[in-house]
Amino acid sequence: MTCDRCDRPIAPGQEERVPVGGASGAGTIVVLHRTLCRRAPWHAAPYPSGRGR
């Protein structure tokens, strides 16, 4: 199984399944490491923070 946040393998029993709510993606389940992992660079926001101020 692969983490949807960092794209690295997750050992059995170390995953957490999180349902996505809201209008976009409702009913989707994301699989993450139980401990906070570093986001993969290609999952980062497309714009630097502070844009549009």
mmCIF file of N, CA, C and O in Angstrom:
data_model
loop_
_atom_site.group_PDB
_atom_site.id
_atom_site.type_symbol
_atom_site.label_atom_id
_atom_site.label_comp_id
_atom_site.label_asym_id
_atom_site.label_seq_id
_atom_site.Cartn_x
_atom_site.Cartn_y
_atom_site.Cartn_z
ATOM 1 N N MET A 1 0.833 -1.158 0.000
ATOM 2 C CA MET A 1 0.000 0.000 0.000
ATOM 3 C C MET A 1 0.892 1.241 0.000
ATOM 4 O O MET A 1 1.952 1.250 0.607
ATOM 5 N N THR A 2 0.453 2.298 -0.669
ATOM 6 C CA THR A 2 1.234 3.525 -0.803
ATOM 7 C C THR A 2 0.498 4.697 -0.164
ATOM 8 O O THR A 2 -0.712 4.817 -0.292
ATOM 9 N N CYS A 3 1.234 5.553 0.507
ATOM 10 C CA CYS A 3 0.677 6.739 1.162
ATOM 11 C C CYS A 3 0.274 7.766 0.104
ATOM 12 O O CYS A 3 1.042 8.046 -0.810
ATOM 13 N N ASP A 4 -0.918 8.331 0.249
ATOM 14 C CA ASP A 4 -1.387 9.341 -0.696
ATOM 15 C C ASP A 4 -0.761 10.709 -0.441
ATOM 16 O O ASP A 4 -0.912 11.618 -1.244
ATOM 17 N N ARG A 5 -0.050 10.883 0.653
ATOM 18 C CA ARG A 5 0.613 12.158 0.947
ATOM 19 C C ARG A 5 2.068 12.172 0.486
ATOM 20 O O ARG A 5 2.501 13.081 -0.185
ATOM 21 N N CYS A 6 2.825 11.116 0.837
ATOM 22 C CA CYS A 6 4.261 11.116 0.514
ATOM 23 C C CYS A 6 4.628 10.144 -0.606
ATOM 24 O O CYS A 6 5.764 10.121 -1.054
ATOM 25 N N ASP A 7 3.687 9.326 -1.058
ATOM 26 C CA ASP A 7 3.908 8.342 -2.129
ATOM 27 C C ASP A 7 4.941 7.278 -1.775
ATOM 28 O O ASP A 7 5.593 6.722 -2.645
ATOM 29 N N ARG A 8 5.123 6.994 -0.490
ATOM 30 C CA ARG A 8 6.037 5.932 -0.053
ATOM 31 C C ARG A 8 5.218 4.758 0.462
ATOM 32 O O ARG A 8 4.070 4.914 0.888
ATOM 33 N N PRO A 9 5.822 3.575 0.475
ATOM 34 C CA PRO A 9 5.101 2.392 0.972
ATOM 35 C C PRO A 9 4.733 2.526 2.447
ATOM 36 O O PRO A 9 5.440 3.172 3.221
ATOM 37 N N ILE A 10 3.620 1.901 2.805
ATOM 38 C CA ILE A 10 3.164 1.870 4.195
ATOM 39 C C ILE A 10 3.199 0.412 4.648
ATOM 40 O O ILE A 10 2.661 -0.463 3.968
ATOM 41 N N ALA A 11 3.822 0.164 5.794
ATOM 42 C CA ALA A 11 3.854 -1.193 6.348
ATOM 43 C C ALA A 11 2.449 -1.591 6.793
ATOM 44 O O ALA A 11 1.673 -0.735 7.223
ATOM 45 N N PRO A 12 2.122 -2.866 6.688
ATOM 46 C CA PRO A 12 0.803 -3.320 7.129
ATOM 47 C C PRO A 12 0.525 -2.910 8.581
ATOM 48 O O PRO A 12 1.382 -3.041 9.444
ATOM 49 N N GLY A 13 -0.656 -2.373 8.817
ATOM 50 C CA GLY A 13 -1.054 -1.949 10.157
ATOM 51 C C GLY A 13 -0.621 -0.537 10.510
ATOM 52 O O GLY A 13 -0.992 -0.018 11.554
ATOM 53 N N GLN A 14 0.157 0.119 9.648
ATOM 54 C CA GLN A 14 0.635 1.477 9.915
ATOM 55 C C GLN A 14 -0.128 2.538 9.118
ATOM 56 O O GLN A 14 0.250 3.693 9.108
ATOM 57 N N GLU A 15 -1.207 2.127 8.438
ATOM 58 C CA GLU A 15 -1.956 3.062 7.618
ATOM 59 C C GLU A 15 -3.173 3.607 8.370
ATOM 60 O O GLU A 15 -3.630 3.026 9.344
ATOM 61 N N GLU A 16 -3.646 4.742 7.902
ATOM 62 C CA GLU A 16 -4.889 5.330 8.407
ATOM 63 C C GLU A 16 -5.720 5.711 7.192
ATOM 64 O O GLU A 16 -5.233 6.349 6.269
ATOM 65 N N ARG A 17 -6.966 5.298 7.194
ATOM 66 C CA ARG A 17 -7.875 5.610 6.082
ATOM 67 C C ARG A 17 -8.747 6.788 6.499
ATOM 68 O O ARG A 17 -9.394 6.738 7.538
ATOM 69 N N VAL A 18 -8.727 7.848 5.675
ATOM 70 C CA VAL A 18 -9.432 9.081 6.007
ATOM 71 C C VAL A 18 -10.447 9.386 4.904
ATOM 72 O O VAL A 18 -10.067 9.555 3.744
ATOM 73 N N PRO A 19 -11.743 9.475 5.248
ATOM 74 C CA PRO A 19 -12.737 9.826 4.241
ATOM 75 C C PRO A 19 -12.661 11.317 3.899
ATOM 76 O O PRO A 19 -12.390 12.146 4.757
ATOM 77 N N VAL A 20 -12.887 11.636 2.625
ATOM 78 C CA VAL A 20 -12.879 13.023 2.169
ATOM 79 C C VAL A 20 -14.326 13.487 2.078
ATOM 80 O O VAL A 20 -15.153 12.844 1.443
ATOM 81 N N GLY A 21 -14.624 14.602 2.717
ATOM 82 C CA GLY A 21 -15.963 15.176 2.651
ATOM 83 C C GLY A 21 -15.979 16.365 1.720
ATOM 84 O O GLY A 21 -14.974 16.717 1.114
ATOM 85 N N GLY A 22 -17.105 16.997 1.614
ATOM 86 C CA GLY A 22 -17.215 18.196 0.779
ATOM 87 C C GLY A 22 -17.683 17.865 -0.614
ATOM 88 O O GLY A 22 -17.916 16.715 -0.972
ATOM 89 N N ALA A 23 -17.825 18.907 -1.419
ATOM 90 C CA ALA A 23 -18.365 18.754 -2.769
ATOM 91 C C ALA A 23 -17.396 18.047 -3.708
ATOM 92 O O ALA A 23 -17.798 17.221 -4.520
ATOM 93 N N SER A 24 -16.116 18.368 -3.621
ATOM 94 C CA SER A 24 -15.164 17.726 -4.527
ATOM 95 C C SER A 24 -14.501 16.558 -3.817
ATOM 96 O O SER A 24 -13.904 16.706 -2.772
ATOM 97 N N GLY A 25 -14.640 15.400 -4.374
ATOM 98 C CA GLY A 25 -14.011 14.214 -3.809
ATOM 99 C C GLY A 25 -14.829 13.514 -2.742
ATOM 100 O O GLY A 25 -14.315 12.636 -2.057
ATOM 101 N N ALA A 26 -16.076 13.897 -2.570
ATOM 102 C CA ALA A 26 -16.908 13.262 -1.546
ATOM 103 C C ALA A 26 -16.973 11.754 -1.785
ATOM 104 O O ALA A 26 -17.130 11.294 -2.901
ATOM 105 N N GLY A 27 -16.808 10.998 -0.727
ATOM 106 C CA GLY A 27 -16.839 9.549 -0.819
ATOM 107 C C GLY A 27 -15.480 8.927 -1.091
ATOM 108 O O GLY A 27 -15.328 7.719 -1.058
ATOM 109 N N THR A 28 -14.477 9.743 -1.347
ATOM 110 C CA THR A 28 -13.125 9.253 -1.587
ATOM 111 C C THR A 28 -12.455 8.935 -0.253
ATOM 112 O O THR A 28 -12.660 9.626 0.733
ATOM 113 N N ILE A 29 -11.658 7.897 -0.225
ATOM 114 C CA ILE A 29 -10.896 7.530 0.965
ATOM 115 C C ILE A 29 -9.420 7.695 0.632
ATOM 116 O O ILE A 29 -8.945 7.155 -0.366
ATOM 117 N N VAL A 30 -8.684 8.470 1.441
ATOM 118 C CA VAL A 30 -7.243 8.583 1.254
ATOM 119 C C VAL A 30 -6.548 7.727 2.299
ATOM 120 O O VAL A 30 -7.037 7.577 3.411
ATOM 121 N N VAL A 31 -5.427 7.151 1.921
ATOM 122 C CA VAL A 31 -4.659 6.284 2.813
ATOM 123 C C VAL A 31 -3.366 7.007 3.163
ATOM 124 O O VAL A 31 -2.616 7.408 2.274
ATOM 125 N N LEU A 32 -3.119 7.192 4.473
ATOM 126 C CA LEU A 32 -1.965 7.935 4.948
ATOM 127 C C LEU A 32 -1.219 7.142 6.007
ATOM 128 O O LEU A 32 -1.784 6.233 6.610
ATOM 129 N N HIS A 33 0.052 7.527 6.241
ATOM 130 C CA HIS A 33 0.783 6.976 7.386
ATOM 131 C C HIS A 33 0.098 7.453 8.668
ATOM 132 O O HIS A 33 -0.453 8.552 8.700
ATOM 133 N N ARG A 34 0.132 6.670 9.715
ATOM 134 C CA ARG A 34 -0.443 7.092 10.997
ATOM 135 C C ARG A 34 0.331 8.251 11.611
ATOM 136 O O ARG A 34 -0.225 9.088 12.281
ATOM 137 N N THR A 35 1.645 8.282 11.380
ATOM 138 C CA THR A 35 2.461 9.403 11.848
ATOM 139 C C THR A 35 2.612 10.381 10.688
ATOM 140 O O THR A 35 2.622 9.979 9.527
ATOM 141 N N LEU A 36 2.728 11.650 11.005
ATOM 142 C CA LEU A 36 2.817 12.668 9.968
ATOM 143 C C LEU A 36 4.056 12.448 9.104
ATOM 144 O O LEU A 36 5.164 12.310 9.610
ATOM 145 N N CYS A 37 3.867 12.420 7.802
ATOM 146 C CA CYS A 37 4.967 12.237 6.866
ATOM 147 C C CYS A 37 5.119 13.505 6.037
ATOM 148 O O CYS A 37 4.216 14.329 5.968
ATOM 149 N N ARG A 38 6.267 13.644 5.423
ATOM 150 C CA ARG A 38 6.543 14.826 4.598
ATOM 151 C C ARG A 38 5.835 14.697 3.255
ATOM 152 O O ARG A 38 5.896 13.643 2.622
ATOM 153 N N ARG A 39 5.166 15.741 2.844
ATOM 154 C CA ARG A 39 4.436 15.753 1.580
ATOM 155 C C ARG A 39 5.409 15.645 0.407
ATOM 156 O O ARG A 39 6.463 16.277 0.412
ATOM 157 N N ALA A 40 5.064 14.841 -0.582
ATOM 158 C CA ALA A 40 5.889 14.713 -1.784
ATOM 159 C C ALA A 40 5.904 16.052 -2.512
ATOM 160 O O ALA A 40 4.895 16.752 -2.536
ATOM 161 N N PRO A 41 7.025 16.438 -3.118
ATOM 162 C CA PRO A 41 7.118 17.751 -3.768
ATOM 163 C C PRO A 41 6.060 17.972 -4.847
ATOM 164 O O PRO A 41 5.613 19.078 -5.051
ATOM 165 N N TRP A 42 5.660 16.927 -5.528
ATOM 166 C CA TRP A 42 4.670 17.096 -6.595
ATOM 167 C C TRP A 42 3.256 17.234 -6.044
ATOM 168 O O TRP A 42 2.339 17.491 -6.794
ATOM 169 N N HIS A 43 3.053 17.103 -4.712
ATOM 170 C CA HIS A 43 1.757 17.331 -4.090
ATOM 171 C C HIS A 43 1.667 18.736 -3.497
ATOM 172 O O HIS A 43 0.654 19.097 -2.943
ATOM 173 N N ALA A 44 2.726 19.497 -3.591
ATOM 174 C CA ALA A 44 2.747 20.844 -3.021
ATOM 175 C C ALA A 44 1.849 21.776 -3.820
ATOM 176 O O ALA A 44 1.533 21.529 -4.980
ATOM 177 N N ALA A 45 1.459 22.867 -3.194
ATOM 178 C CA ALA A 45 0.603 23.860 -3.848
ATOM 179 C C ALA A 45 1.313 24.414 -5.089
ATOM 180 O O ALA A 45 2.523 24.609 -5.083
ATOM 181 N N PRO A 46 0.567 24.686 -6.160
ATOM 182 C CA PRO A 46 1.194 25.175 -7.390
ATOM 183 C C PRO A 46 1.688 26.616 -7.276
ATOM 184 O O PRO A 46 2.469 27.057 -8.096
ATOM 185 N N TYR A 47 1.234 27.374 -6.293
ATOM 186 C CA TYR A 47 1.627 28.761 -6.149
ATOM 187 C C TYR A 47 2.282 28.960 -4.791
ATOM 188 O O TYR A 47 1.879 28.354 -3.813
ATOM 189 N N PRO A 48 3.256 29.859 -4.698
ATOM 190 C CA PRO A 48 3.855 30.144 -3.400
ATOM 191 C C PRO A 48 2.840 30.783 -2.462
ATOM 192 O O PRO A 48 1.904 31.433 -2.920
ATOM 193 N N SER A 49 3.000 30.580 -1.166
ATOM 194 C CA SER A 49 2.063 31.181 -0.219
ATOM 195 C C SER A 49 2.165 32.694 -0.300
ATOM 196 O O SER A 49 3.212 33.259 -0.601
ATOM 197 N N GLY A 50 1.058 33.356 -0.069
ATOM 198 C CA GLY A 50 1.034 34.802 -0.132
ATOM 199 C C GLY A 50 0.601 35.339 -1.482
ATOM 200 O O GLY A 50 0.393 36.533 -1.653
ATOM 201 N N ARG A 51 0.437 34.486 -2.461
ATOM 202 C CA ARG A 51 0.027 34.957 -3.785
ATOM 203 C C ARG A 51 -1.412 35.462 -3.727
ATOM 204 O O ARG A 51 -2.260 34.885 -3.090
ATOM 205 N N GLY A 52 -1.673 36.520 -4.417
ATOM 206 C CA GLY A 52 -3.027 37.060 -4.491
ATOM 207 C C GLY A 52 -3.356 38.053 -3.406
ATOM 208 O O GLY A 52 -4.494 38.438 -3.245
ATOM 209 N N ARG A 53 -2.348 38.488 -2.667
ATOM 210 C CA ARG A 53 -2.627 39.466 -1.613
ATOM 211 C C ARG A 53 -2.728 40.843 -2.191
ATOM 212 O O ARG A 53 -2.137 41.231 -3.102
#
